[in-house]
PDB file of C-alpha atoms in Angstrom:
ATOM      1  CA  MET X 214       0.000   0.000   0.000  1.00  0.00           C
ATOM      2  CA  ASP X 215       2.861   2.390   0.759  1.00  0.00           C
ATOM      3  CA  GLU X 216       4.156   1.739  -2.699  1.00  0.00           C
ATOM      4  CA  ARG X 217       0.872   2.879  -4.241  1.00  0.00           C
ATOM      5  CA  PHE X 218       0.846   6.024  -2.120  1.00  0.00           C
ATOM      6  CA  ASP X 219       4.404   6.764  -3.114  1.00  0.00           C
ATOM      7  CA  LEU X 220       3.468   6.314  -6.791  1.00  0.00           C
ATOM      8  CA  ILE X 221       0.395   8.539  -6.387  1.00  0.00           C
ATOM      9  CA  GLU X 222       2.483  11.128  -4.547  1.00  0.00           C
ATOM     10  CA  GLU X 223       5.079  11.038  -7.335  1.00  0.00           C
ATOM     11  CA  LYS X 224       2.404  11.454 -10.008  1.00  0.00           C
ATOM     12  CA  LEU X 225       0.856  14.347  -8.079  1.00  0.00           C
ATOM     13  CA  GLU X 226       4.259  16.065  -7.884  1.00  0.00           C
ATOM     14  CA  GLU X 227       4.718  15.572 -11.661  1.00  0.00           C
ATOM     15  CA  LEU X 228       1.236  16.965 -12.211  1.00  0.00           C
ATOM     16  CA  ALA X 229       1.985  19.965  -9.960  1.00  0.00           C
ATOM     17  CA  THR X 230       5.207  20.609 -11.903  1.00  0.00           C
ATOM     18  CA  LYS X 231       3.339  20.417 -15.229  1.00  0.00           C
ATOM     19  CA  LEU X 232       0.625  22.740 -13.918  1.00  0.00           C
ATOM     20  CA  GLU X 233       3.319  25.206 -12.809  1.00  0.00           C
ATOM     21  CA  GLU X 234       4.878  25.060 -16.294  1.00  0.00           C
ATOM     22  CA  ILE X 235       1.487  25.619 -17.913  1.00  0.00           C
ATOM     23  CA  SER X 236       0.820  28.554 -15.573  1.00  0.00           C
ATOM     24  CA  CYS X 237       4.164  30.157 -16.533  1.00  0.00           C
ATOM     25  CA  LYS X 238       3.431  29.656 -20.228  1.00  0.00           C
ATOM     26  CA  VAL X 239      -0.043  31.188 -19.860  1.00  0.00           C
ATOM     27  CA  ASP X 240       1.486  34.182 -18.042  1.00  0.00           C
ATOM     28  CA  SER X 241       4.076  34.566 -20.815  1.00  0.00           C
ATOM     29  CA  VAL X 242       1.485  34.309 -23.600  1.00  0.00           C
ATOM     30  CA  SER X 243      -0.767  36.736 -21.731  1.00  0.00           C
ATOM     31  CA  SER X 244       2.103  39.219 -21.440  1.00  0.00           C
ATOM     32  CA  ASP X 245       2.944  38.811 -25.145  1.00  0.00           C
ATOM     33  CA  ILE X 246      -0.705  39.360 -26.110  1.00  0.00           C
ATOM     34  CA  GLU X 247      -0.878  42.458 -23.897  1.00  0.00           C
ATOM     35  CA  THR X 248       2.295  43.873 -25.494  1.00  0.00           C
ATOM     36  CA  ASP X 249       1.053  43.081 -29.010  1.00  0.00           C
ATOM     37  CA  VAL X 250      -2.304  44.749 -28.328  1.00  0.00           C
ATOM     38  CA  GLU X 251      -0.605  47.858 -26.880  1.00  0.00           C
ATOM     39  CA  ASN X 252       1.697  48.082 -29.923  1.00  0.00           C
ATOM     40  CA  ALA X 253      -1.224  47.620 -32.324  1.00  0.00           C
ATOM     41  CA  VAL X 254      -3.241  50.338 -30.585  1.00  0.00           C
ATOM     42  CA  GLU X 255      -0.255  52.737 -30.614  1.00  0.00           C
ATOM     43  CA  SER X 256       0.327  52.029 -34.303  1.00  0.00           C
ATOM     44  CA  ALA X 257      -3.348  52.531 -35.140  1.00  0.00           C
ATOM     45  CA  ILE X 258      -3.441  55.810 -33.210  1.00  0.00           C
ATOM     46  CA  SER X 259      -0.267  56.990 -34.960  1.00  0.00           C
ATOM     47  CA  ASP X 260      -1.707  56.082 -38.384  1.00  0.00           C
ATOM     48  CA  LEU X 261      -4.985  57.784 -37.518  1.00  0.00           C
ATOM     49  CA  SER X 262      -3.125  60.891 -36.367  1.00  0.00           C
ATOM     50  CA  CYS X 263      -1.172  61.042 -39.649  1.00  0.00           C
ATOM     51  CA  ASP X 264      -4.350  60.527 -41.665  1.00  0.00           C
ATOM     52  CA  LEU X 265      -6.122  63.213 -39.653  1.00  0.00           C
ATOM     53  CA  GLU X 266      -3.257  65.689 -40.171  1.00  0.00           C
ATOM     54  CA  GLY X 267      -3.329  65.004 -43.910  1.00  0.00           C
ATOM     55  CA  THR X 268      -7.099  65.472 -44.023  1.00  0.00           C
ATOM     56  CA  VAL X 269      -6.875  68.768 -42.148  1.00  0.00           C
ATOM     57  CA  GLU X 270      -4.093  70.005 -44.452  1.00  0.00           C
ATOM     58  CA  ASP X 271      -6.140  69.001 -47.511  1.00  0.00           C
ATOM     59  CA  ALA X 272      -9.202  70.775 -46.131  1.00  0.00           C
ATOM     60  CA  LEU X 273      -7.221  73.938 -45.439  1.00  0.00           C
ATOM     61  CA  SER X 274      -5.669  73.916 -48.886  1.00  0.00           C
ATOM     62  CA  ASN X 275      -9.122  73.417 -50.414  1.00  0.00           C
ATOM     63  CA  VAL X 276     -10.393  76.436 -48.474  1.00  0.00           C
ATOM     64  CA  ASN X 277      -7.487  78.519 -49.805  1.00  0.00           C
ATOM     65  CA  VAL X 278      -8.051  77.326 -53.378  1.00  0.00           C
ATOM     66  CA  GLY X 279     -11.388  79.137 -53.440  1.00  0.00           C
ATOM     67  CA  GLN X 280      -9.832  82.393 -52.241  1.00  0.00           C
ATOM     68  CA  SER X 281      -9.969  85.236 -54.754  1.00  0.00           C
ATOM     69  CA  PRO X 282      -6.927  87.453 -55.339  1.00  0.00           C
ATOM     70  CA  LEU X 283      -7.004  90.954 -53.855  1.00  0.00           C
ATOM     71  CA  ILE X 284      -6.022  92.422 -57.195  1.00  0.00           C
ATOM     72  CA  THR X 285      -4.157  91.607 -60.402  1.00  0.00           C
ATOM     73  CA  VAL X 286      -0.899  93.511 -60.878  1.00  0.00           C
ATOM     74  CA  PHE X 287       1.410  94.266 -63.790  1.00  0.00           C
ATOM     75  CA  SER X 288       4.988  93.990 -62.514  1.00  0.00           C
ATOM     76  CA  GLN X 289       7.319  96.982 -62.547  1.00  0.00           C
ATOM     77  CA  ASP X 290       9.572  95.364 -65.171  1.00  0.00           C
ATOM     78  CA  LYS X 291       6.475  94.685 -67.338  1.00  0.00           C
ATOM     79  CA  LYS X 292       7.293  90.956 -67.476  1.00  0.00           C
ATOM     80  CA  PHE X 293       4.449  89.598 -65.343  1.00  0.00           C
ATOM     81  CA  ILE X 294       0.740  90.012 -64.817  1.00  0.00           C
ATOM     82  CA  ILE X 295       0.074  88.391 -61.458  1.00  0.00           C
ATOM     83  CA  PRO X 296      -3.022  87.709 -59.377  1.00  0.00           C
ATOM     84  CA  ALA X 297      -1.950  88.946 -55.936  1.00  0.00           C
ATOM     85  CA  TYR X 298      -3.245  87.581 -52.633  1.00  0.00           C
ATOM     86  CA  ALA X 299      -0.986  89.683 -50.369  1.00  0.00           C
ATOM     87  CA  PHE X 300       1.882  92.185 -50.589  1.00  0.00           C
ATOM     88  CA  GLU X 301       5.019  92.804 -48.570  1.00  0.00           C
ATOM     89  CA  ALA X 302       7.618  95.585 -48.723  1.00  0.00           C
ATOM     90  CA  ARG X 303      11.044  94.569 -47.393  1.00  0.00           C
ATOM     91  CA  ARG X 304      14.740  94.946 -47.931  1.00  0.00           C
ATOM     92  CA  LYS X 305      16.429  92.765 -50.491  1.00  0.00           C
ATOM     93  CA  LYS X 306      19.152  92.017 -47.911  1.00  0.00           C
ATOM     94  CA  ASN X 307      18.687  92.675 -44.226  1.00  0.00           C
ATOM     95  CA  GLY X 308      20.217  96.007 -43.278  1.00  0.00           C
ATOM     96  CA  GLU X 309      20.845  97.138 -46.865  1.00  0.00           C
ATOM     97  CA  GLU X 310      18.982  99.008 -49.574  1.00  0.00           C
ATOM     98  CA  PRO X 311      17.216  98.466 -52.024  1.00  0.00           C
ATOM     99  CA  TYR X 312      13.670  97.594 -51.066  1.00  0.00           C
ATOM    100  CA  LEU X 313      11.382  95.116 -52.811  1.00  0.00           C
ATOM    101  CA  ILE X 314       7.646  94.725 -53.072  1.00  0.00           C
ATOM    102  CA  ILE X 315       6.785  91.062 -53.092  1.00  0.00           C
ATOM    103  CA  ALA X 316       3.372  89.732 -54.067  1.00  0.00           C
ATOM    104  CA  GLN X 317       1.949  86.443 -52.882  1.00  0.00           C
ATOM    105  CA  ALA X 318       1.054  85.014 -56.280  1.00  0.00           C
ATOM    106  CA  SER X 319      -1.071  82.046 -55.148  1.00  0.00           C
ATOM    107  CA  PRO X 320      -3.250  81.058 -52.202  1.00  0.00           C
ATOM    108  CA  SER X 321      -0.617  78.495 -51.198  1.00  0.00           C
ATOM    109  CA  GLY X 322       1.995  81.215 -50.619  1.00  0.00           C
ATOM    110  CA  ASN X 323       4.179  81.315 -53.746  1.00  0.00           C
ATOM    111  CA  THR X 324       5.735  84.766 -54.044  1.00  0.00           C
ATOM    112  CA  ARG X 325       7.185  86.939 -56.798  1.00  0.00           C
ATOM    113  CA  VAL X 326       9.069  90.233 -56.737  1.00  0.00           C
ATOM    114  CA  VAL X 327       6.881  92.802 -58.497  1.00  0.00           C
ATOM    115  CA  GLY X 328       8.855  95.975 -57.796  1.00  0.00           C
ATOM    116  CA  ARG X 329      12.340  97.212 -56.782  1.00  0.00           C
ATOM    117  CA  TYR X 330      12.977 100.551 -55.052  1.00  0.00           C
ATOM    118  CA  ASP X 331      16.041 102.533 -54.045  1.00  0.00           C
ATOM    119  CA  ASN X 332      14.792 103.178 -50.512  1.00  0.00           C
ATOM    120  CA  LYS X 333      12.145 102.411 -47.916  1.00  0.00           C
ATOM    121  CA  ASP X 334      10.116 105.586 -48.537  1.00  0.00           C
ATOM    122  CA  ALA X 335       9.694 104.810 -52.239  1.00  0.00           C
ATOM    123  CA  ALA X 336       8.609 101.220 -51.498  1.00  0.00           C
ATOM    124  CA  LEU X 337       6.129 102.293 -48.807  1.00  0.00           C
ATOM    125  CA  SER X 338       4.718 105.005 -51.057  1.00  0.00           C
ATOM    126  CA  GLU X 339       4.037 102.361 -53.697  1.00  0.00           C
ATOM    127  CA  MET X 340       2.461 100.117 -51.037  1.00  0.00           C
ATOM    128  CA  GLN X 341       0.049 102.969 -50.191  1.00  0.00           C
ATOM    129  CA  LYS X 342      -0.966 103.199 -53.858  1.00  0.00           C
ATOM    130  CA  ILE X 343      -1.467  99.427 -54.027  1.00  0.00           C
ATOM    131  CA  PHE X 344      -3.613  99.598 -50.887  1.00  0.00           C
ATOM    132  CA  LYS X 345      -5.811 102.280 -52.446  1.00  0.00           C
ATOM    133  CA  ALA X 346      -6.150 100.212 -55.607  1.00  0.00           C
ATOM    134  CA  VAL X 347      -7.094  97.084 -53.647  1.00  0.00           C
ATOM    135  CA  TYR X 348      -9.683  98.868 -51.515  1.00  0.00           C
ATOM    136  CA  GLY X 349     -11.321 101.300 -53.840  1.00  0.00           C
ATOM    137  CA  GLY X 350      -9.961 101.160 -57.311  1.00  0.00           C
ATOM    138  CA  PRO X 351     -10.133  98.785 -60.244  1.00  0.00           C
ATOM    139  CA  LYS X 352      -9.000  95.225 -59.644  1.00  0.00           C
ATOM    140  CA  PHE X 353      -5.892  95.761 -61.776  1.00  0.00           C
ATOM    141  CA  TYR X 354      -2.835  97.819 -60.895  1.00  0.00           C
ATOM    142  CA  GLU X 355       0.430  98.606 -62.660  1.00  0.00           C
ATOM    143  CA  ILE X 356       3.398  98.601 -60.286  1.00  0.00           C
ATOM    144  CA  LYS X 357       5.459 101.783 -60.765  1.00  0.00           C
TER     145      LYS X 357
END
């Protein structure tokens, strides 16, 4: 009878060892699944974020596409007729003369030099004339 108990006890110990191994494997698989799910969620969120940014950029560019130019200008050198969405007077090189008038030639921000001036006063005087043309005159102006 002792022999049978010893055999049963041995089998129970083997079974306990196997159950312990199975428990460790389940814990490992569970951890792997948890890590895989976290990585998948992070990847999906990242992809969604990129898609959302692209959609917002597309929407903004579509809004700008419908924007009408402020005025159409004939460049000072008589080489360009440009629809203008904005104007800027600034120095060609920081701290040096001459001054430029630059027109934003598209809703997306492309620019073109439309006039060159010897000094700041001449450029700002021309900007005043452009302003008056945009807000009160015909929708075409010749840069002088």
